[in-house]
Coordinates of C-alpha atoms in Angstrom, one line a residue:
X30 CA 3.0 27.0 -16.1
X31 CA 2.0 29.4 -18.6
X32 CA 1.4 26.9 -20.9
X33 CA -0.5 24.9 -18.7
X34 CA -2.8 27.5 -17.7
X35 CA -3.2 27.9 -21.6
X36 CA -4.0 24.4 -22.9
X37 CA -6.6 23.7 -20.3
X38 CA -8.7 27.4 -20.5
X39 CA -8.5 26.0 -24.1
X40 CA -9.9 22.9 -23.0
X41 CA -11.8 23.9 -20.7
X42 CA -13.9 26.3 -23.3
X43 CA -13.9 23.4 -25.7
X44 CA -15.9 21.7 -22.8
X45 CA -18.1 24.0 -22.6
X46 CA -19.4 24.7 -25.5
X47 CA -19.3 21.2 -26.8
X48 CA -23.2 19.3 -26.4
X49 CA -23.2 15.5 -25.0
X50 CA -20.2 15.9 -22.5
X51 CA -20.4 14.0 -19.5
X52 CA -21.6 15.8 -16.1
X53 CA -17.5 14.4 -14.4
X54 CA -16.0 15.5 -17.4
X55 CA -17.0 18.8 -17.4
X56 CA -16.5 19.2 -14.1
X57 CA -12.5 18.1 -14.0
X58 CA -12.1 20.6 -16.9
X59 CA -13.3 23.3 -14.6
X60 CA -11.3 22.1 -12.0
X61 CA -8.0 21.4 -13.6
X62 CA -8.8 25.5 -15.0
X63 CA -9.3 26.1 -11.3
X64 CA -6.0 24.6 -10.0
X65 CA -4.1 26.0 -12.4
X66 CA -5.4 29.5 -12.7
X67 CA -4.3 29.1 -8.6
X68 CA -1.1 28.4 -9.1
X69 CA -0.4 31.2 -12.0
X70 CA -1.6 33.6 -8.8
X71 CA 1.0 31.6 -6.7
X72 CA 3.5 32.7 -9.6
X73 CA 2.6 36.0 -10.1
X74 CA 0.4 38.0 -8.3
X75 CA 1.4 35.6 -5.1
X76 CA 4.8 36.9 -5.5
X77 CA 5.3 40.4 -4.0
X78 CA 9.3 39.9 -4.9
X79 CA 9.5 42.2 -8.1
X80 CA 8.8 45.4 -9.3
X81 CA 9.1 47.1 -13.0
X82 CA 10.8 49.8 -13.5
X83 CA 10.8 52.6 -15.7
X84 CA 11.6 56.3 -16.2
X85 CA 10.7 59.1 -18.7
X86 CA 11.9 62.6 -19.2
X87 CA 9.2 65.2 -18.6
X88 CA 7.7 67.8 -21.5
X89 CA 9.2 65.2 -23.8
X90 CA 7.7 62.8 -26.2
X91 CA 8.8 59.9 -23.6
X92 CA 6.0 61.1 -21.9
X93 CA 3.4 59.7 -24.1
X94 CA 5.6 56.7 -25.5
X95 CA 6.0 55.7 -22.0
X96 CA 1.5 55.1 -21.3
X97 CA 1.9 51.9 -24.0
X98 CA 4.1 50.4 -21.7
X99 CA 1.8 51.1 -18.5
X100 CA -1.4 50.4 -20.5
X101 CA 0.6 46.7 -20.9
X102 CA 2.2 46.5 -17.5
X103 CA -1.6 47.1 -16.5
X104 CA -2.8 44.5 -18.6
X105 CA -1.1 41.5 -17.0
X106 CA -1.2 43.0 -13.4
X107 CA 2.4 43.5 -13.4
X108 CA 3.8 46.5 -9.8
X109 CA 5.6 48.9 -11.5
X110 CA 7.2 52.1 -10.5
X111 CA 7.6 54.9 -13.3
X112 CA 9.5 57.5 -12.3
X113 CA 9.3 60.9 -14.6
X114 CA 12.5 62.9 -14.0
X115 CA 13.1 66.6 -15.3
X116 CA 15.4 67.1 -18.2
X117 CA 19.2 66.8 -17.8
X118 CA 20.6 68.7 -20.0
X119 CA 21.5 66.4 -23.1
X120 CA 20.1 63.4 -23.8
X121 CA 22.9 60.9 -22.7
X122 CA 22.9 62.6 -19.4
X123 CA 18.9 62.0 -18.9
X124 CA 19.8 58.0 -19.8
X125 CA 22.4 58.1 -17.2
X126 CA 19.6 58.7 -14.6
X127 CA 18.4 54.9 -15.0
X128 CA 21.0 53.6 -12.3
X129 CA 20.0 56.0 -10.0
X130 CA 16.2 55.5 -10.6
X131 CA 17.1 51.6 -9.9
X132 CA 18.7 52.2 -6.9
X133 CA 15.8 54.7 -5.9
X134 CA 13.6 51.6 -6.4
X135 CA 15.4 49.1 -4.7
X136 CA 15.5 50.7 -1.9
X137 CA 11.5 51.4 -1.5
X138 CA 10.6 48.4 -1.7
X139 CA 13.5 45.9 -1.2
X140 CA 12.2 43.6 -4.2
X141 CA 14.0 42.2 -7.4
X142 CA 13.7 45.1 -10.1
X143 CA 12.7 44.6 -13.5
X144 CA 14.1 47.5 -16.2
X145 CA 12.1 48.1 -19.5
X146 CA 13.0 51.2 -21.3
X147 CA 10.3 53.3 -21.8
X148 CA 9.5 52.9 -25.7
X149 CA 8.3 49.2 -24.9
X150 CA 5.4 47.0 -24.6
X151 CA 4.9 43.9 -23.2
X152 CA 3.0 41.5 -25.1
X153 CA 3.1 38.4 -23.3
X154 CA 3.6 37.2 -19.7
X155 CA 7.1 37.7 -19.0
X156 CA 7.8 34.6 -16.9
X157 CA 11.6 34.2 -17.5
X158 CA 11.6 36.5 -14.4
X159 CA 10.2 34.6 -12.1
X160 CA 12.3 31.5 -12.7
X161 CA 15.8 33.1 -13.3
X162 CA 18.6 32.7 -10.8
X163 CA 21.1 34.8 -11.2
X164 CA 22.1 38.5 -9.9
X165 CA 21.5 40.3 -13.3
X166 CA 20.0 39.5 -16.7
X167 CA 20.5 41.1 -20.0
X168 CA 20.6 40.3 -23.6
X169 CA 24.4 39.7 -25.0
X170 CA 24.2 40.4 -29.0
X171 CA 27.2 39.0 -29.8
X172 CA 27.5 40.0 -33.6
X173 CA 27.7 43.6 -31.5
X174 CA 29.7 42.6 -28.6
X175 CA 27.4 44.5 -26.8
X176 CA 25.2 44.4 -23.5
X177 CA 21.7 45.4 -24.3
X178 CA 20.0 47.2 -21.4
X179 CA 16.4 47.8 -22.8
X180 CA 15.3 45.1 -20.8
X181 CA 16.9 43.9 -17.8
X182 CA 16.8 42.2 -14.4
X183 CA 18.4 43.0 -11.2
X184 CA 18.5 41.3 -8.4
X185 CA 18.1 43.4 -5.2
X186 CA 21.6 41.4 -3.6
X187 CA 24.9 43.3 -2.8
X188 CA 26.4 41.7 -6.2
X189 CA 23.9 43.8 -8.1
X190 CA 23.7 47.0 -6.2
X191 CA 27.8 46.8 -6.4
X192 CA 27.2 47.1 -10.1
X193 CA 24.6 49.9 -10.2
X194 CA 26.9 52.2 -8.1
X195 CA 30.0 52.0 -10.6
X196 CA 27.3 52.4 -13.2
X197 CA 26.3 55.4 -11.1
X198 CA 30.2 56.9 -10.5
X199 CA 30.9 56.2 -14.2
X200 CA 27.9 58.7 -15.6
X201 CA 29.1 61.2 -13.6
X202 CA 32.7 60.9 -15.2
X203 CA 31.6 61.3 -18.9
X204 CA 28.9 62.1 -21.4
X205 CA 28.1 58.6 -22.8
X206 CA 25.0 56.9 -22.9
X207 CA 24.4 54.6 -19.8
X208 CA 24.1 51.6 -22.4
X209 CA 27.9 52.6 -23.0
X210 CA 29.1 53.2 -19.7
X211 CA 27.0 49.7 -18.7
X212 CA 29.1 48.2 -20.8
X213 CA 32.4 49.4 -19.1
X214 CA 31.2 48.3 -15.8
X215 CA 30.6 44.8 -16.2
X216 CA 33.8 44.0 -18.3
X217 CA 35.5 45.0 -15.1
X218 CA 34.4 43.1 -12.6
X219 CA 34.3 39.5 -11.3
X220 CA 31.9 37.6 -9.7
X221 CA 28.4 38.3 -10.8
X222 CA 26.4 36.1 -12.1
X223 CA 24.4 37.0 -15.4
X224 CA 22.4 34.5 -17.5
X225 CA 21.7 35.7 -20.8
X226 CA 18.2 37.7 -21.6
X227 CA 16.4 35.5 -24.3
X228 CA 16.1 38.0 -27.3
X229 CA 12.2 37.6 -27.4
X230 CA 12.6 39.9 -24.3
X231 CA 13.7 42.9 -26.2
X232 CA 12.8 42.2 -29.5
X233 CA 13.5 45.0 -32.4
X234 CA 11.8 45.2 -35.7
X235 CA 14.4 46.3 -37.9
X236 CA 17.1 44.5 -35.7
X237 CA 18.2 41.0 -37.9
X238 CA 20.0 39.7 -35.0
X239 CA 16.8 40.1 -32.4
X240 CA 14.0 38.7 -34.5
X241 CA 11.6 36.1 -32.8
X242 CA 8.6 34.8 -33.7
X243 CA 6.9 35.1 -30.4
X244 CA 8.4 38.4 -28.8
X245 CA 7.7 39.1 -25.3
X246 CA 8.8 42.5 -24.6
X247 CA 9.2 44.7 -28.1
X248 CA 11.1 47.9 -28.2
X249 CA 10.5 50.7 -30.6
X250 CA 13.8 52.7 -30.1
X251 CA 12.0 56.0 -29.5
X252 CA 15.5 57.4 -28.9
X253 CA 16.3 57.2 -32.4
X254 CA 13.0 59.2 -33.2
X255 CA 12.6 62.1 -30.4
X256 CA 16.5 62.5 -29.7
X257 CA 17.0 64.7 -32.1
X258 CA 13.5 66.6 -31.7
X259 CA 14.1 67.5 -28.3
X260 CA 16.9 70.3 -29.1
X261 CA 19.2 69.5 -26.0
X262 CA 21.7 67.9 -27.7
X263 CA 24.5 70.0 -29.2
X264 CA 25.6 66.6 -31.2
X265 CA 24.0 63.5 -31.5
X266 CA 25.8 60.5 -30.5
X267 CA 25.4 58.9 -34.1
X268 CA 27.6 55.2 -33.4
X269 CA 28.5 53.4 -31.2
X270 CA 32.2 52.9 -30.0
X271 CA 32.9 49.5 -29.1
X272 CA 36.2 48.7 -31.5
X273 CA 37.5 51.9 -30.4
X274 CA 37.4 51.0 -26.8
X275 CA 37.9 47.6 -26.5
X276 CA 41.0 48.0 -28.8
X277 CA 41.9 51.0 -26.3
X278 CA 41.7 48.6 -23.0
X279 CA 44.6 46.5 -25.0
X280 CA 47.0 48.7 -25.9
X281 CA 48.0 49.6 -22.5
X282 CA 49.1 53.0 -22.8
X283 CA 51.5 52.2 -26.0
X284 CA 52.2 55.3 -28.3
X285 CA 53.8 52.4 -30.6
X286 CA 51.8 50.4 -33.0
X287 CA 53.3 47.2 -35.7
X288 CA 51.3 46.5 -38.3
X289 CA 52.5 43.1 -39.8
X290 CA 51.2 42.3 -43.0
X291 CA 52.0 38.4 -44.5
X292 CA 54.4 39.8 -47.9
X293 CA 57.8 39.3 -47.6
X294 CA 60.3 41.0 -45.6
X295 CA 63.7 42.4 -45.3
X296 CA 64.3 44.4 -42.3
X297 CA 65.2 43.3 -38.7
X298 CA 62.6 45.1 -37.0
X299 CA 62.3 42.7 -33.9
X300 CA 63.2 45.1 -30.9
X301 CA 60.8 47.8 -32.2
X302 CA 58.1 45.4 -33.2
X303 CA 57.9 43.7 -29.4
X304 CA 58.2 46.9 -27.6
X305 CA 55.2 48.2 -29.5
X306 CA 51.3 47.4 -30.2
X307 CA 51.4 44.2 -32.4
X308 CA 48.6 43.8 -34.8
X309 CA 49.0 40.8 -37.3
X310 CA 46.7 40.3 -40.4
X311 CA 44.7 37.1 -40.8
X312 CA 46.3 33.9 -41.1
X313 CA 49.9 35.2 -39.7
X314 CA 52.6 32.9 -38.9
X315 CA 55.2 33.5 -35.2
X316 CA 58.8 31.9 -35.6
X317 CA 60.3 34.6 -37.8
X318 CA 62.8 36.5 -35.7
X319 CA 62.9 39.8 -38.2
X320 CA 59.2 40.2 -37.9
X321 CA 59.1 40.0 -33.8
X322 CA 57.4 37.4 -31.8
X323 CA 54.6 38.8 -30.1
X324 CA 51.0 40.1 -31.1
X325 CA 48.1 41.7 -29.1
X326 CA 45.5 42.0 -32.1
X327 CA 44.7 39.7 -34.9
X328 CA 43.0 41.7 -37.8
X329 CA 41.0 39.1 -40.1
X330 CA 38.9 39.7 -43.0
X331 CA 37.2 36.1 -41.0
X332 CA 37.3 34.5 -44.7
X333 CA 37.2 30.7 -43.7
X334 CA 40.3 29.6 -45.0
X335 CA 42.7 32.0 -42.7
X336 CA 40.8 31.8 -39.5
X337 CA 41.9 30.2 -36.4
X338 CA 40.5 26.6 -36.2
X339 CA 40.8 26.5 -32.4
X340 CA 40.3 28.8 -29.5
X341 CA 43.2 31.7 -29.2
X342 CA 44.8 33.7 -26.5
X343 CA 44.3 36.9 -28.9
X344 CA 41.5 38.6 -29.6
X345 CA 39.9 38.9 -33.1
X346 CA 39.0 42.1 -35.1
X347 CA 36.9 41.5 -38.2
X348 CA 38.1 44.1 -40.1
X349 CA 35.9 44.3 -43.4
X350 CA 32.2 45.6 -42.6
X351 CA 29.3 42.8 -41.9
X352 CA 26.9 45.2 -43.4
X353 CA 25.6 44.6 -46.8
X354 CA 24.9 48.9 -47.2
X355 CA 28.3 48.8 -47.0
X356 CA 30.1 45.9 -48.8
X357 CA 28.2 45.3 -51.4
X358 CA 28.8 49.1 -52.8
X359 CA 32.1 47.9 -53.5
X360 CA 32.6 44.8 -54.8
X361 CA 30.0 42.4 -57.4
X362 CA 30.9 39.6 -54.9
X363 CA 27.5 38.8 -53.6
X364 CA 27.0 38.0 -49.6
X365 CA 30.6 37.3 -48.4
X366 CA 30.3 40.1 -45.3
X367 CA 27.2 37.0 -44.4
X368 CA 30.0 34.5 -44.5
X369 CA 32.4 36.5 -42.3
X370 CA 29.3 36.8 -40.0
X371 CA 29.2 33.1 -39.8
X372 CA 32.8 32.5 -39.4
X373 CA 32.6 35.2 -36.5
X374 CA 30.1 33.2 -35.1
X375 CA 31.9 30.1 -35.2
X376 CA 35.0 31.9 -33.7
X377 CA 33.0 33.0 -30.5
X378 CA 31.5 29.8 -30.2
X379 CA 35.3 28.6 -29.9
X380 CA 35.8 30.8 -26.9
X381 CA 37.5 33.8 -28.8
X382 CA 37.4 37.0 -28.2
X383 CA 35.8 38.6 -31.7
X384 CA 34.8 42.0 -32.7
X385 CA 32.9 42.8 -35.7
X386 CA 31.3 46.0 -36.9
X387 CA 27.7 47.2 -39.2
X388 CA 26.7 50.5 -40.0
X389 CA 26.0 51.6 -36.7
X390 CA 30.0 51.5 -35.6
X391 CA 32.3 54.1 -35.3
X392 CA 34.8 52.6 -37.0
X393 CA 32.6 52.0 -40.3
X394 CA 33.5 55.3 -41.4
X395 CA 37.1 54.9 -41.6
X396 CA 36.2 51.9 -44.1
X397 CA 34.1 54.2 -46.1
X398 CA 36.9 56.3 -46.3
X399 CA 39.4 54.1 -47.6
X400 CA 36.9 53.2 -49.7
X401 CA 35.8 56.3 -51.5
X402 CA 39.7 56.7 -51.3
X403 CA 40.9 53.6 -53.8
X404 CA 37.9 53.6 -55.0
X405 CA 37.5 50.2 -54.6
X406 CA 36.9 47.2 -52.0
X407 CA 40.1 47.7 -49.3
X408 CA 42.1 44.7 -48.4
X409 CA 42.8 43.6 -44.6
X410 CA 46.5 45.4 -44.6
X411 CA 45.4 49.0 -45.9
X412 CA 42.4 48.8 -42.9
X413 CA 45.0 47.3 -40.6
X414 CA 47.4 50.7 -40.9
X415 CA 43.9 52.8 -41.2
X416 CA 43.1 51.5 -37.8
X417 CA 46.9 52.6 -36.2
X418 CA 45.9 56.1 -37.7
X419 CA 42.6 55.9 -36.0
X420 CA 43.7 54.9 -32.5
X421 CA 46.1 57.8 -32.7
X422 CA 49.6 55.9 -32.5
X423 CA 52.4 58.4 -32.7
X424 CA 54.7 55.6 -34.2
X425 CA 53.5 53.2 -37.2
X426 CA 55.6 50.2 -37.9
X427 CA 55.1 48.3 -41.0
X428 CA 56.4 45.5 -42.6
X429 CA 55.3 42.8 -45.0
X430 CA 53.7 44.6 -47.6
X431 CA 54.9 44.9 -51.0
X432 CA 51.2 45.7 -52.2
X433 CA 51.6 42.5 -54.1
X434 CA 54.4 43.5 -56.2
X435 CA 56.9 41.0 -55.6
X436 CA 56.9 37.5 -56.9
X437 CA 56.5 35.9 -53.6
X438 CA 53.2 37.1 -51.7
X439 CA 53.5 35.4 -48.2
X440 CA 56.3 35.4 -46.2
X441 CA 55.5 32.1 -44.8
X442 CA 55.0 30.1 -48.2
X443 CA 56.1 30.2 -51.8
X444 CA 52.9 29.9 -53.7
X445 CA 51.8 33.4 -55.6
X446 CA 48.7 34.8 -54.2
X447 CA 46.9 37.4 -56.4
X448 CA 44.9 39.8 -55.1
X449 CA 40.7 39.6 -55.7
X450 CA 40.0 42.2 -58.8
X451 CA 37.7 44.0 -56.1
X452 CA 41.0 45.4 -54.5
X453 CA 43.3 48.2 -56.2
X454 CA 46.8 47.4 -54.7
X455 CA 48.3 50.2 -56.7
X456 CA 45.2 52.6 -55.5
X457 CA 46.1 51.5 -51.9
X458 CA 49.9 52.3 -52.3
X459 CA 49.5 55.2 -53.6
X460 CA 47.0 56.0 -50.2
X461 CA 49.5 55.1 -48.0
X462 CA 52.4 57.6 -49.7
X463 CA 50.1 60.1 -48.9
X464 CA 49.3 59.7 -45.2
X465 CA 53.2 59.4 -44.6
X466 CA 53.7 62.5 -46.6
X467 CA 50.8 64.2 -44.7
X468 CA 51.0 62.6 -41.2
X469 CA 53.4 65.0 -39.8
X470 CA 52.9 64.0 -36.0
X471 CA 52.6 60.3 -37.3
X472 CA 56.7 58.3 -37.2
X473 CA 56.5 55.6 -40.1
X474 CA 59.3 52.7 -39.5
X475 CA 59.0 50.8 -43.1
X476 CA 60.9 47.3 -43.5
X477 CA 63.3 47.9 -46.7
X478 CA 60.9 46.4 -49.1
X479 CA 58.3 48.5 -48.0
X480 CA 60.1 51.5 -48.3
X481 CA 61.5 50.0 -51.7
X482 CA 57.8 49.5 -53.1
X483 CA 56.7 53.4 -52.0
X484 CA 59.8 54.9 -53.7
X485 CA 58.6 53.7 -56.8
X486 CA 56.8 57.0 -56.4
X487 CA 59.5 59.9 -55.4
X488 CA 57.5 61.8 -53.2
X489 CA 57.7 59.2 -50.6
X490 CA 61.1 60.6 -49.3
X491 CA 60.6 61.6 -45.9
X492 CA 62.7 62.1 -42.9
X493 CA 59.9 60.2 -40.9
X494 CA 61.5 56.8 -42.6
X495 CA 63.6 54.7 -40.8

């Protein structure tokens, strides 16, 4: 209806400034501008069902970021409440009052509630409101896994307001930022029904994956500018945490983790492998008894030729970095973290669970780590044991990797894989000594030709060997 209104003010102008036009002409331009200017009031200002919400923290510079986002809310005659709160105490605790100043709202005036955080500006008529049907709407950025909460809608239903108060009860357990805790709350529950938030409603510049050419609502992530300025945070939260905690929710309180590369094997390490946290790297094979029969965690470098071709009942870690800051400092190979993007993609469109990481994770500085470590581009198995490490496993099973030693490089076939001259095999054996010789609260279980590979250096004799 937008559109409509649009195209004939556009014609209608054309009309009138044109000589020569018919007298009934003119006058069913004005009238179709009349009917339909009618009907956007019937849409919008007709409808007393939602209200835009916002909230700033006083004496801060939210409190002029926040009059760009009136002066637009203004602008197209949208109700909005903004609500400035006194400081927290930290800066994740002020965003965990944005359930609370929902709620607040909700109940005043028992409408729909639109959030917009309060670095954004509207820019267009936000009509996706007014014809969704669902009890809550936010963006979904996949390449993330994560729930965007810039912008979103709430319906004022029990469904929603369900949702709001575990948001609510979850601030008051931790520290993290409501986008975070947000993010908890909805993988837990059933029954809500969400349609996705187009990305033109919370469009970022310097975002790749929210770029539109006609954004609705833009956000200028003031956070990342005044957080820091507004001294009341002892530590800036500086990533986000998503592979940590979604690998957390599957390891069901296991202190035991396997990390299965594809090299051969020697060892019957079944009974330990299946009682314990079962990560297999890319393009694994089941049906070997030695090697166990289970896995919780596929870790992939998503290359195209070792990715499932099909939807899984596993979920998928990308392990290697899509982030060209990142890849391309160590390796001449140009663009392949875009391809592992794209495979990730594909995988998700499947149905499979996927989880890939940028700059902005947690987890990318364990890569850069290894990294400045080997001194060269790691390959999926090293990452695979530096994620057990990570997670804090008090037991580290590993078995297939002869850091391409032997003459046979999968267990599963015969042909001779050698590794990409990016990687340093020796580099990454060498790594690997050293955490089992320093990782006194760390057990290492090694398969024989592991263990047979690492003694080629003597210091590997531990007691922490099986």
């Amino acid at each position: 209806w937008m559109g409509e209104y649009e195209t004939a003010q556009k014609h209608a102008l054309i009309v009138k400034e044109k000589s020569g036009v018919a007298d009934h002409i003119r006058k069913q331009n004005e009238e179709n501008l009349k009917f339909i200017n009618q009907k956007l009031e019937g849409k919008i200002t007709g409808r007393n069902d939602i209200v835009y919400v916002s909230m700033f923290t006083a004496d801060t510079p939210y409190e002029e970021e926040v009059k760009v986002l009136k002066a637009s809310l203004d602008k197209f005659g949208l109700p909005y409440e903004i609500v400035g709160l006194r400081h927290q105490g930290s800066w994740e605790k002020n965003t965990q009052m944005k359930p609370q100043v929902l709620k607040s709202v909700m109940d005043k005036y028992k409408k729909d509630v639109i959030w917009i955080d309060a670095d954004a500006e509207i820019l267009a008529m936000p009509e996706f409101f007014y014809t969704v049907d669902c009890d809550i709407s936010f963006h979904y950025l996949k390449q993330w896994n994560e729930k965007m909460t810039g912008t979103m809608f709430f319906k004022n239903n029990t469904v929603s307001r369900e949702v709001i108060n575990r948001w609510t009860v979850l601030n008051s357990e931790n520290n993290n930022p409501d986008a975070i805790n947000f993010q908890a709350v909805m993988e837990g529950l059933q029954g809500v029904k969400i349609v996705d938030l187009p990305k033109e409603y919370i469009h970022i510049a310097d975002n790749k994956y929210l770029q539109c050419d006609k954004p609705v609502i833009i956000h200028n992530q003031a956070s990342r500018r005044f957080k820091d300025k507004m001294n009341i945070i002892s530590k800036p939260l500086e990533y986000d945490r998503i592979i940590r905690r979604e690998v957390q929710k599957i390891i069901s309180g296991k202190t035991s983790c396997s990390v299965i590369g594809n090299g051969p094997f020697k060892t019957d390490l079944s009974k330990e492998i299946d009682d314990s946290f079962v990560m297999r790297c890319n393009n694994f094979k089941l049906g070997f008894p030695e090697i166990g029969s289970r896995i919780d965690l596929n870790i992939s470098s998503l290359y195209h030729e070792i990715i499932p071709d099909h939807k899984v009942d596993y979920p998928i870690l990308g392990i290697l970095p899509i982030s060209e800051t990142m890849y391309q400092k160590y390796t001449d190979a140009k663009k392949m973290h875009e391809f592992w993007l794209d495979n990730g993609e594909k995988l998700i469109k499947m149905g499979n669970v996927v989880w890939m990481y940028g700059d902005n994770e947690e987890f990318s500085e364990v890569f850069r780590y290894v990294s400045e470590e080997i001194k060269a581009f790691p390959t999926v198995g090293i990452m695979a044991i530096a994620l057990a490490r990570w997670m804090g496993f008090k037991e580290i099973i590993i078995s297939g990797f002869t850091f391409f030693q032997s003459e046979q490089s999968h267990y599963f076939q015969k042909k001779n894989v050698r590794p990409s001259s990016h990687h340093n095999p020796i580099a990454e054996r060498d790594l690997l000594i050293r955490w089992i010789t320093e990782d006194i609260d760390i057990k290492y279980i090694l398969d024989k030709l592991v263990e047979d590979n690492l003694l080629i250096n003597a210091s590997i004799q531990s007691n922490t060997i099986k």
